[in-house]
Tab-separated table of C-alpha atoms in Angstrom:
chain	number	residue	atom	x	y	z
A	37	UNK	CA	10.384	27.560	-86.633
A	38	UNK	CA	12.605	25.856	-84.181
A	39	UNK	CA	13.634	22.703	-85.953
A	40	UNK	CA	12.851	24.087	-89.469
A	41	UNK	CA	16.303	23.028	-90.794
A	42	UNK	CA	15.727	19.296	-89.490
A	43	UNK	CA	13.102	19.614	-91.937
A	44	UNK	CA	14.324	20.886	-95.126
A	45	UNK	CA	15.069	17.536	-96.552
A	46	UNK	CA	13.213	14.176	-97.240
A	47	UNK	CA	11.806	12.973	-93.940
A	48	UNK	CA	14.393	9.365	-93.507
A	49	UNK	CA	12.497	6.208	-92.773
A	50	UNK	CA	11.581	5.337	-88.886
A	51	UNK	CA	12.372	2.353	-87.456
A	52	UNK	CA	9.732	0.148	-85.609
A	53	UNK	CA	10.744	1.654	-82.104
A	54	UNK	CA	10.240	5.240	-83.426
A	55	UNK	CA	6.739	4.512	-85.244
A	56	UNK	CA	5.777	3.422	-81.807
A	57	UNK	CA	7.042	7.027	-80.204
A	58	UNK	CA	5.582	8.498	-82.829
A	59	UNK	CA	2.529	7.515	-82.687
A	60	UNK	CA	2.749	7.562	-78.695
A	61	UNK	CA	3.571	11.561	-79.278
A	62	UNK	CA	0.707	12.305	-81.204
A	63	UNK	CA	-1.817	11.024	-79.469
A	64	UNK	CA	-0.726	12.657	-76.081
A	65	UNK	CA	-1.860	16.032	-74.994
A	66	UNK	CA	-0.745	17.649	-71.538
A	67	UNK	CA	-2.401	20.516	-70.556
A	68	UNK	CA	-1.782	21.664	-67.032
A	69	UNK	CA	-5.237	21.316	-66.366
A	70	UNK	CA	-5.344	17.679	-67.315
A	71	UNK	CA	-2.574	16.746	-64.775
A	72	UNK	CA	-3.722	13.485	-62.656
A	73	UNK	CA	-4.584	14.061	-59.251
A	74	UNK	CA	-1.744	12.544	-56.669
A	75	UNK	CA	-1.983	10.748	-53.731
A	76	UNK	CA	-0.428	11.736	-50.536
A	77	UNK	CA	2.169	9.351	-51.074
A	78	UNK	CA	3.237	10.502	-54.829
A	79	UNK	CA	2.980	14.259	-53.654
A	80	UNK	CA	5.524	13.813	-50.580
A	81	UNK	CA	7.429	11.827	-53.225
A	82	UNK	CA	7.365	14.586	-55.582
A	83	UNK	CA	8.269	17.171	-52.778
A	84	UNK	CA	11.348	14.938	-51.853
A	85	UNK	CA	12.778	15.196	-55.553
A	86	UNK	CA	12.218	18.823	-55.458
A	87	UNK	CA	14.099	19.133	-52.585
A	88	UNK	CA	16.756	16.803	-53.079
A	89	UNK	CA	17.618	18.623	-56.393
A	90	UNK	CA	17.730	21.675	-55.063
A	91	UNK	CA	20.014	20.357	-52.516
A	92	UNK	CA	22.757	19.048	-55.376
A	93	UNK	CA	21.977	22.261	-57.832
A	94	UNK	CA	23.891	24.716	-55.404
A	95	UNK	CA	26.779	25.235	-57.863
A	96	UNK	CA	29.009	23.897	-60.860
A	97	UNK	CA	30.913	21.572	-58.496
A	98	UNK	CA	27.608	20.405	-56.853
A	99	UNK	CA	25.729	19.439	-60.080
A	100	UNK	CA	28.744	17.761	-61.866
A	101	UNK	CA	29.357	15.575	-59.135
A	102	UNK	CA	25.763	14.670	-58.639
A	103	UNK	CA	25.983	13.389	-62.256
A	104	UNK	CA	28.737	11.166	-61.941
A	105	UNK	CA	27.322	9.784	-58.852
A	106	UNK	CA	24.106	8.798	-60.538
A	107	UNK	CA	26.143	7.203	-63.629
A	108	UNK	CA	28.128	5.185	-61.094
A	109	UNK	CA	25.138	3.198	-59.909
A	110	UNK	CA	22.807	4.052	-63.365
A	111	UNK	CA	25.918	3.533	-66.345
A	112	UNK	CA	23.091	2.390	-68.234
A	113	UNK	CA	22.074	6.054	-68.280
A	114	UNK	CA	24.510	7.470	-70.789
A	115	UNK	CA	23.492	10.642	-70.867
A	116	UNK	CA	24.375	10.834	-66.901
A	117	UNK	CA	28.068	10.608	-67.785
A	118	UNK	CA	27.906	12.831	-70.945
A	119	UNK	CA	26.048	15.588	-68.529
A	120	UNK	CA	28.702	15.257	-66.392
A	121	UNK	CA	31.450	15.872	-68.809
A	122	UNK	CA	30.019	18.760	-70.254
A	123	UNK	CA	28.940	20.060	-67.127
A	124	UNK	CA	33.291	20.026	-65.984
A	125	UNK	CA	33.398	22.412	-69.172
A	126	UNK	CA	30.791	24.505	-68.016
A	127	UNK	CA	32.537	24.507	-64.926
A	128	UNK	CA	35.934	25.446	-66.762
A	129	UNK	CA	34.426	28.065	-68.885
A	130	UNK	CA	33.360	29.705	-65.799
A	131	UNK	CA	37.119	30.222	-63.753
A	132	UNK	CA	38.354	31.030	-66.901
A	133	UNK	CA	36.970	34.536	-66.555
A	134	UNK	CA	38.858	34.837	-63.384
A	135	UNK	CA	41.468	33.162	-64.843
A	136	UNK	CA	45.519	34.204	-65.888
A	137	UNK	CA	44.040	35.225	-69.411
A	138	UNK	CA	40.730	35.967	-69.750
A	139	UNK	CA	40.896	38.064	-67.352
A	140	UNK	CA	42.943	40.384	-68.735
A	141	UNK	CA	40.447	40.774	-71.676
A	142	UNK	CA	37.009	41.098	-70.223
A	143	UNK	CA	35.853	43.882	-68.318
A	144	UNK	CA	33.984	43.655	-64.449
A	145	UNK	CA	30.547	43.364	-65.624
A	146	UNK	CA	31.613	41.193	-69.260
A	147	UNK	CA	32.963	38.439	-66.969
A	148	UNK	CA	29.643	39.003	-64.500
A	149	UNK	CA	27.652	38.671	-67.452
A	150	UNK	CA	29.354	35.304	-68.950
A	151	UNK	CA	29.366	33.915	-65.715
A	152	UNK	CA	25.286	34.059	-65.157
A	153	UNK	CA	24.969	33.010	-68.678
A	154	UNK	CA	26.949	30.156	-67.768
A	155	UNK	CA	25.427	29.330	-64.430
A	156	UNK	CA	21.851	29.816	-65.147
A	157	UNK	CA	22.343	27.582	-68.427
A	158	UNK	CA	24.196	24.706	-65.966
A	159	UNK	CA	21.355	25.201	-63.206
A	160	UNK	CA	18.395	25.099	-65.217
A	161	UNK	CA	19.574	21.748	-67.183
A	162	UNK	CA	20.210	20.270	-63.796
A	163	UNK	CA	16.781	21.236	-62.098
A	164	UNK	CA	15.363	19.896	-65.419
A	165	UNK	CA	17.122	16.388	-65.662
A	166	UNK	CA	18.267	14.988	-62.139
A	167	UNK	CA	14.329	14.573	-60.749
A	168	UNK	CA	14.055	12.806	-64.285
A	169	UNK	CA	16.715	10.538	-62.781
A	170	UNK	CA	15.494	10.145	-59.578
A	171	UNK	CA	12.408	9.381	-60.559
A	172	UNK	CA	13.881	6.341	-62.741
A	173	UNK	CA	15.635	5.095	-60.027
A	174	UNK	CA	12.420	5.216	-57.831
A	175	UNK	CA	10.978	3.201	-61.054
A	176	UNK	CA	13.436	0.748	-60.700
A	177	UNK	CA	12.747	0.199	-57.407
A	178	UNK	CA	9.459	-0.309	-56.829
A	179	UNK	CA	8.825	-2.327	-60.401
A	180	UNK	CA	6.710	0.071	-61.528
A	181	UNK	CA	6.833	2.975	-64.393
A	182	UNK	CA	6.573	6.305	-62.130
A	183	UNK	CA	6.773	8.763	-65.582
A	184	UNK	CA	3.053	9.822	-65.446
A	185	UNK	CA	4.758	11.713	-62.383
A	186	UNK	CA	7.175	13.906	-64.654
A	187	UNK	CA	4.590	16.834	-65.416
A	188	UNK	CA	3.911	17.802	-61.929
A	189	UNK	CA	8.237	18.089	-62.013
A	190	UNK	CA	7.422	20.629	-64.699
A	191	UNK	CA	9.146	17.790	-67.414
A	192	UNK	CA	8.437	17.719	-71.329
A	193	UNK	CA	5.598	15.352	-72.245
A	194	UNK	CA	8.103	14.317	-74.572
A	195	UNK	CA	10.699	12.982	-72.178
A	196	UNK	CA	7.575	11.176	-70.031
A	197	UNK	CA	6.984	9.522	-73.492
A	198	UNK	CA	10.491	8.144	-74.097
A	199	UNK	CA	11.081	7.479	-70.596
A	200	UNK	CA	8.655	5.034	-70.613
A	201	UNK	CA	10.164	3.971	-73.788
A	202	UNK	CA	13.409	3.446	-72.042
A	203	UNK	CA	11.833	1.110	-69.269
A	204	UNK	CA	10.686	-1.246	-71.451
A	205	UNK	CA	13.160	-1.330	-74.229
A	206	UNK	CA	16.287	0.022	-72.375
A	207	UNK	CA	17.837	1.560	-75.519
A	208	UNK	CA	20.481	4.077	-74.361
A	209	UNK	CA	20.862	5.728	-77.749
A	210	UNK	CA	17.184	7.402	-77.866
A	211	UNK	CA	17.630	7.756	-74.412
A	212	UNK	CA	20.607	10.074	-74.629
A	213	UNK	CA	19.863	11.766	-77.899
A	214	UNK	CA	16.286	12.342	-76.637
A	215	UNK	CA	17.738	14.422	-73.681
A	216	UNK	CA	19.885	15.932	-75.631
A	217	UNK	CA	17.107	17.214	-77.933
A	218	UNK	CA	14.673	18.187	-74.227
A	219	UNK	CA	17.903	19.998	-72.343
A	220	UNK	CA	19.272	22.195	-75.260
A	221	UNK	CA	14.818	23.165	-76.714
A	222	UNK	CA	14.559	23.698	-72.478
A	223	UNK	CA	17.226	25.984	-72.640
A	224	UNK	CA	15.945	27.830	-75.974
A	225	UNK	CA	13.317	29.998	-75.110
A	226	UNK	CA	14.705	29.773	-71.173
A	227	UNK	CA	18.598	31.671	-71.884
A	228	UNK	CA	18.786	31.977	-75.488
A	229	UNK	CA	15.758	33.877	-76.359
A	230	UNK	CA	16.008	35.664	-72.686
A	231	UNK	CA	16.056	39.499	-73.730
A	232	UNK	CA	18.638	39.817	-70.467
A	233	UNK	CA	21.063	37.959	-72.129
A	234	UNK	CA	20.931	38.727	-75.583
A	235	UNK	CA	21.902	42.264	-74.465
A	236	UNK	CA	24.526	41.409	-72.029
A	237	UNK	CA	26.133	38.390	-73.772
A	238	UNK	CA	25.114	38.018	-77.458
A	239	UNK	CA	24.331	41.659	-78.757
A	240	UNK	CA	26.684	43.577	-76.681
A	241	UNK	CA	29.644	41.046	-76.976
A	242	UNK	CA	28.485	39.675	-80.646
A	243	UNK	CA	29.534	36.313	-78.904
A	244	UNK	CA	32.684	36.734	-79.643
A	245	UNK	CA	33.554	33.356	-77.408
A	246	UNK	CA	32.416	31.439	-80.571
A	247	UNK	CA	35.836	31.066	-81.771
A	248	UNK	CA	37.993	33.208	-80.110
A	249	UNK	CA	37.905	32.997	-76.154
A	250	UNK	CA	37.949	29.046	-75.647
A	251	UNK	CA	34.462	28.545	-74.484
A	252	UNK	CA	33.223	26.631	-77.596
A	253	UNK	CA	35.622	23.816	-76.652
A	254	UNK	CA	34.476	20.824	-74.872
A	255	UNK	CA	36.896	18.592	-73.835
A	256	UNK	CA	37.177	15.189	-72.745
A	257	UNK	CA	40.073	13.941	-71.013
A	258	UNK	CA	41.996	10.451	-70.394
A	259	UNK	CA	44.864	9.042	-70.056
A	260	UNK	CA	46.529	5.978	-72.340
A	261	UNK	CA	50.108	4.945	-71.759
A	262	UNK	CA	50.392	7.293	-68.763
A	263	UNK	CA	49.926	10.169	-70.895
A	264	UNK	CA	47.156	12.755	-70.940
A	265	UNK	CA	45.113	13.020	-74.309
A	266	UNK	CA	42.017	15.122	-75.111
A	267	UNK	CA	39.254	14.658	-77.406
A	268	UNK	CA	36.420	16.260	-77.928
A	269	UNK	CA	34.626	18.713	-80.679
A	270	UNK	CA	33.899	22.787	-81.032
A	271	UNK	CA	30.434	24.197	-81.560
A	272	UNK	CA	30.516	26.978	-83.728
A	273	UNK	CA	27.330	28.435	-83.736
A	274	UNK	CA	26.158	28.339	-79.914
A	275	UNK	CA	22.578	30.695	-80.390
A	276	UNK	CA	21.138	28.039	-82.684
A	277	UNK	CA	19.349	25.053	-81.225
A	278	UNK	CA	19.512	22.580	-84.608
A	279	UNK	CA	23.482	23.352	-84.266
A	280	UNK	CA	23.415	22.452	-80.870
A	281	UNK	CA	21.227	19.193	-80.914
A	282	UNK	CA	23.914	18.137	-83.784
A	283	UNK	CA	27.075	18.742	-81.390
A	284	UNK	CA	25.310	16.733	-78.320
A	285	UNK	CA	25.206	14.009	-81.050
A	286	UNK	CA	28.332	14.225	-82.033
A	287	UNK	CA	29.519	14.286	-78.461
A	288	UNK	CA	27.397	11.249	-77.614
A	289	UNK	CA	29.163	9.810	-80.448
A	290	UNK	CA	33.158	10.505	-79.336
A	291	UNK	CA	32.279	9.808	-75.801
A	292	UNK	CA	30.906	6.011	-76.776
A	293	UNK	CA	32.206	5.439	-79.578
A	294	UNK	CA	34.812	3.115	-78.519
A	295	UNK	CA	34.439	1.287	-75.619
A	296	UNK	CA	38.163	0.681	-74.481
A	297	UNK	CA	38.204	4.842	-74.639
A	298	UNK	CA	35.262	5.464	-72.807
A	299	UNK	CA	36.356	3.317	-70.328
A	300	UNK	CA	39.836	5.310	-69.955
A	301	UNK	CA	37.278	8.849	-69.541
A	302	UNK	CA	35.596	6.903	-67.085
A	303	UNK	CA	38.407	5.842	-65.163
A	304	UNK	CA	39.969	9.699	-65.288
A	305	UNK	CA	36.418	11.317	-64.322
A	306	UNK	CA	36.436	9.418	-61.296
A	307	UNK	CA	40.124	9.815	-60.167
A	308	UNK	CA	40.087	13.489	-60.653
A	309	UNK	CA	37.201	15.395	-58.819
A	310	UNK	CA	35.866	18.499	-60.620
A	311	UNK	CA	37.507	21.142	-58.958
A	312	UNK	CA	36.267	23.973	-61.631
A	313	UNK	CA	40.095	24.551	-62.481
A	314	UNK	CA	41.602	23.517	-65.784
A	315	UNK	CA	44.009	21.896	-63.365
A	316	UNK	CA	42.093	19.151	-63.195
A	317	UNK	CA	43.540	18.200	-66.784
A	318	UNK	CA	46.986	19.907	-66.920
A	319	UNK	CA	48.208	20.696	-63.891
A	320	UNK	CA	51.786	21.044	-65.946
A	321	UNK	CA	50.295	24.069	-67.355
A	322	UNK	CA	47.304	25.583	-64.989
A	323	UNK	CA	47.677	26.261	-60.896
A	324	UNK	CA	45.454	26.968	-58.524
A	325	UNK	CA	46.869	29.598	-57.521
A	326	UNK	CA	49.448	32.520	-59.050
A	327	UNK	CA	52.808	32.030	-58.975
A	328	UNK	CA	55.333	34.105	-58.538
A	329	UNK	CA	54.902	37.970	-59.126
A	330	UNK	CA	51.663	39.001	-60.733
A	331	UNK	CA	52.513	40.365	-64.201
A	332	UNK	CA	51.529	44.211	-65.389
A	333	UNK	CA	52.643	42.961	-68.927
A	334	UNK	CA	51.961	39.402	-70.101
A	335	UNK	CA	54.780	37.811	-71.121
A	336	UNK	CA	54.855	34.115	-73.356
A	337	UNK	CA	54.582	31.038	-71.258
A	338	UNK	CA	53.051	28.405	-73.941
A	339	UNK	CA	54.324	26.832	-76.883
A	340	UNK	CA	52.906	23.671	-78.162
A	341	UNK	CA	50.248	23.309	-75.047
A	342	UNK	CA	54.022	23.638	-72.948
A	343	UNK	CA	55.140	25.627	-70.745
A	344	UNK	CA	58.588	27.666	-72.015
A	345	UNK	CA	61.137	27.076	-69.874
A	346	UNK	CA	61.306	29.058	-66.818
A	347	UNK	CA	57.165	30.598	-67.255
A	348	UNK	CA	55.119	30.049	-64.298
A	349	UNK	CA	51.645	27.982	-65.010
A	350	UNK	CA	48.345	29.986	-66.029
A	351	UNK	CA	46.523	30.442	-63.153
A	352	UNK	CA	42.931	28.842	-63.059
A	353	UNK	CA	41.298	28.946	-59.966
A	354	UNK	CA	38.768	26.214	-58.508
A	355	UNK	CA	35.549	27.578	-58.834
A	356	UNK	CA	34.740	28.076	-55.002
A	357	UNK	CA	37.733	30.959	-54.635
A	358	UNK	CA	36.497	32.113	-58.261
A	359	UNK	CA	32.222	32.773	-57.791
A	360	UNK	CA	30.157	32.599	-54.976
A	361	UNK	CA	27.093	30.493	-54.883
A	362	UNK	CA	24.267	31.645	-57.174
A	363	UNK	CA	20.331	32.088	-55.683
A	364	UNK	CA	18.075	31.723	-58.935
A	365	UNK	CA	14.539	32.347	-59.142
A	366	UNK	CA	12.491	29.971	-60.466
A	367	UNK	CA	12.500	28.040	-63.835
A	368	UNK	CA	10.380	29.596	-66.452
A	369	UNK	CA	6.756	27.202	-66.600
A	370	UNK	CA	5.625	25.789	-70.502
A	371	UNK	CA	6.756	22.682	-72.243
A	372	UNK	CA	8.971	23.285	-75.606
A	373	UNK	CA	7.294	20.009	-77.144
A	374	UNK	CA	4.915	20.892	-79.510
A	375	UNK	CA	5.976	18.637	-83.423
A	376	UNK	CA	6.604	14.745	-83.137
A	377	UNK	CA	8.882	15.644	-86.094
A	378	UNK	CA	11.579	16.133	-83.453
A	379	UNK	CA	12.055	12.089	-83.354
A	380	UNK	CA	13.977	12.620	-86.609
A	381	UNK	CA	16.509	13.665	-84.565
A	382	UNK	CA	16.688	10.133	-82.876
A	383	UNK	CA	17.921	8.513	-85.710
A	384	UNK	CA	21.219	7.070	-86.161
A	385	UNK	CA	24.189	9.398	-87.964
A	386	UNK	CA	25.896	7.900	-90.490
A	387	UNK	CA	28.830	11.057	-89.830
A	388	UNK	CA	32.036	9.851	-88.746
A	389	UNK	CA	33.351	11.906	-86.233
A	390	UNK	CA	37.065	11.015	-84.720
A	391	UNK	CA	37.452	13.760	-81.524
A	392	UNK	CA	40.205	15.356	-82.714
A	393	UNK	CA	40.706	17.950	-80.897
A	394	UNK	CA	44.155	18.908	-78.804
A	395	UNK	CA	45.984	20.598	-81.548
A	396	UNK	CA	42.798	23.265	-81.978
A	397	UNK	CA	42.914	23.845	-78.506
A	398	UNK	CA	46.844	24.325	-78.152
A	399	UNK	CA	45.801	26.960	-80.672
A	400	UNK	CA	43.362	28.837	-79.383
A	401	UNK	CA	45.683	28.725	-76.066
A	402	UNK	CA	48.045	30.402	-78.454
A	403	UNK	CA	45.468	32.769	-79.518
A	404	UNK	CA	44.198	33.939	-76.312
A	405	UNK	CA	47.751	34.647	-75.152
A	406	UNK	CA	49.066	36.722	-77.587
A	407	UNK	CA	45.658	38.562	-77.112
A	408	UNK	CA	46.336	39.100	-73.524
A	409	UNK	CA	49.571	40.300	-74.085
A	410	UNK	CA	48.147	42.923	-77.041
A	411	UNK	CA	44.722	43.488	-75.601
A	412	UNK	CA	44.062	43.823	-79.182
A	413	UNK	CA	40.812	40.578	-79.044
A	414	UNK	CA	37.746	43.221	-78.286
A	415	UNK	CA	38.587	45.661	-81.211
A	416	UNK	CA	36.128	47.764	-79.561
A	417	UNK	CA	37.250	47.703	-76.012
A	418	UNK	CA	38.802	51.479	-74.973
């Protein structure tokens, strides 16, 4: 069962807001049969946020910025600038296999494999939640709630329900948590249960990125005093959904969780366009492109998340010179909602969770460096 370990313990108490999504939840059904008839009007409407979204899901870059440009004019949306955040990381995750160190670990069709992982997780969460978007900003507009619209955009009946939550109440906290909850259960059966990739990615390389190769990091830059800091968390157990629902909450929580900080993210995300390279953040200690003499044998460059004197910068290309564009077929039909239990998941933490997070990652720098230079990290690699 998908969310049996939400279960395990005493159900908590609801509030008043969640009785009423509750009950909302259980008395809605959505077969595909039962989907209202449109209008001429509402079905050009629907093929323009079709199209439009297909227009901004061409690649990493694409997506991420589409994100930030929605929370610009929609900050009320918080899970607009949370998507966007993660989606950089996606973004660095991906040049990182054509990067100065990974690249020296991973074979040809390993780093083809990640890659699609990575891009077809990134494109299907964007094809799932920017017509959501634009169909709240078409709500907006005209006055009117617009979310009996989201099945024929192939959306949960869950997120129609708290949608229409959201325009009345405007709570950002179920909001975000609630699209937490639809984009990682969209992404279950879609990439985690796809047979494809648990033989290229999680059988054949045991996922060994879980705490070894740097892609369980998400990172959230800013800068106070004139000096870069990161914070941020590390998901540990990627394949399982509960996990994963947890770490969007305890992102959620780090990202807003203090206003004059969030503010500072803010302010970095839109000075610094996603480029795909870790650049972005360090540009002390990442380039664009190589420098100097490209290296048979890996020699030190970091100590401390600095370079050593005289080492050239890790190279960590944008992500246009790294992959070319991606042509997916089609997102898988079905709707993951099928327990109102899930709402448990909408209620407030009590964890404290401080974003700590540079000194791990100056680690597993370390880590993956002295594994490029000993090519010793896939024990089972000829």
């Amino acid at each position: 069962m998908i969310f049996s370990k939400l279960f395990l313990q005493k159900d908590p108490p609801l509030s008043e807001s969640l009785i009423k999504i509750k009950k909302e939840l259980k008395r809605k059904t959505r077969p595909s049969s039962l989907k209202t008839k449109l209008s001429h009007e509402e079905e050009r409407f629907v093929h323009q946020i079709k199209y439009r979204t297909s227009q901004l899901n061409i690649n990493n870059v694409t997506r991420t910025k589409a994100y930030l440009d929605f929370y610009l004019h929609h900050p009320e949306v918080h899970w607009a600038f949370l998507g966007h955040m993660v989606s950089r990381n996606g973004g660095w995750n991906m040049t990182d296999l054509k990067g100065g160190m990974l690249s020296r670990l991973l074979s040809r069709k390993e780093k083809i494999s990640f890659f699609s992982f990575l891009e077809r997780g990134n494109w299907l969460i964007f094809q799932d939640a920017f017509p959501q978007f634009m169909l709240y900003e078409e709500s907006l507009n005209c006055g009117k709630n617009l979310f009996y619209l989201l099945p024929h955009l192939n959306v949960s009946t869950f997120m129609e329900t708290i949608w229409s939550h959201f325009f009345s109440e405007q709570d950002p906290y179920f909001l975000t948590i609630a699209l937490v909850i639809n984009e990682q259960s969209y992404l279950e059966s879609r990439v985690l249960q796809n047979p494809l990739f648990k033989k290229n990615v999680f059988n054949t390389l045991e996922f060994k990125i879980q705490d070894f190769l740097s892609m369980n990091h998400v990172l959230f830059p800013y800068y106070e005093n004139e000096k870069l800091k990161l914070i941020g968390q590390t998901l540990h157990h990627f394949e399982n959904l509960h996990e994963r629902i947890l770490f969007g909450k305890r992102l959620y929580a780090i990202l807003y969780g203090e206003k004059d900080r969030l503010q500072m993210v803010e302010k970095w995300a839109i000075e610094n366009p996603h480029t795909g390279s870790r650049k972005d953040y360090w540009p002390q200690l990442f380039n664009t492109i190589e420098e100097g003499v490209p290296e048979k044998i890996w020699k030190p460059k970091i100590r401390s998340c600095n370079l050593i004197p005289g080492a050239s910068r890790i190279f960590s290309p944008r992500l246009e010179f790294a992959w070319r564009d991606t042509e997916h077929e089609s997102a898988e039909l079905g709707d993951w909602y099928n327990k109102w239990k899930v709402i448990y998941y909408l209620t407030k933490s009590t964890e404290k969770v401080d974003g700590e997070i540079e000194n791990e990652y100056c680690k597993t720098l370390e880590r993956l460096e002295f594994a490029a230079i000993t090519k010793k990290v896939l024990s089972y690699r000829e």
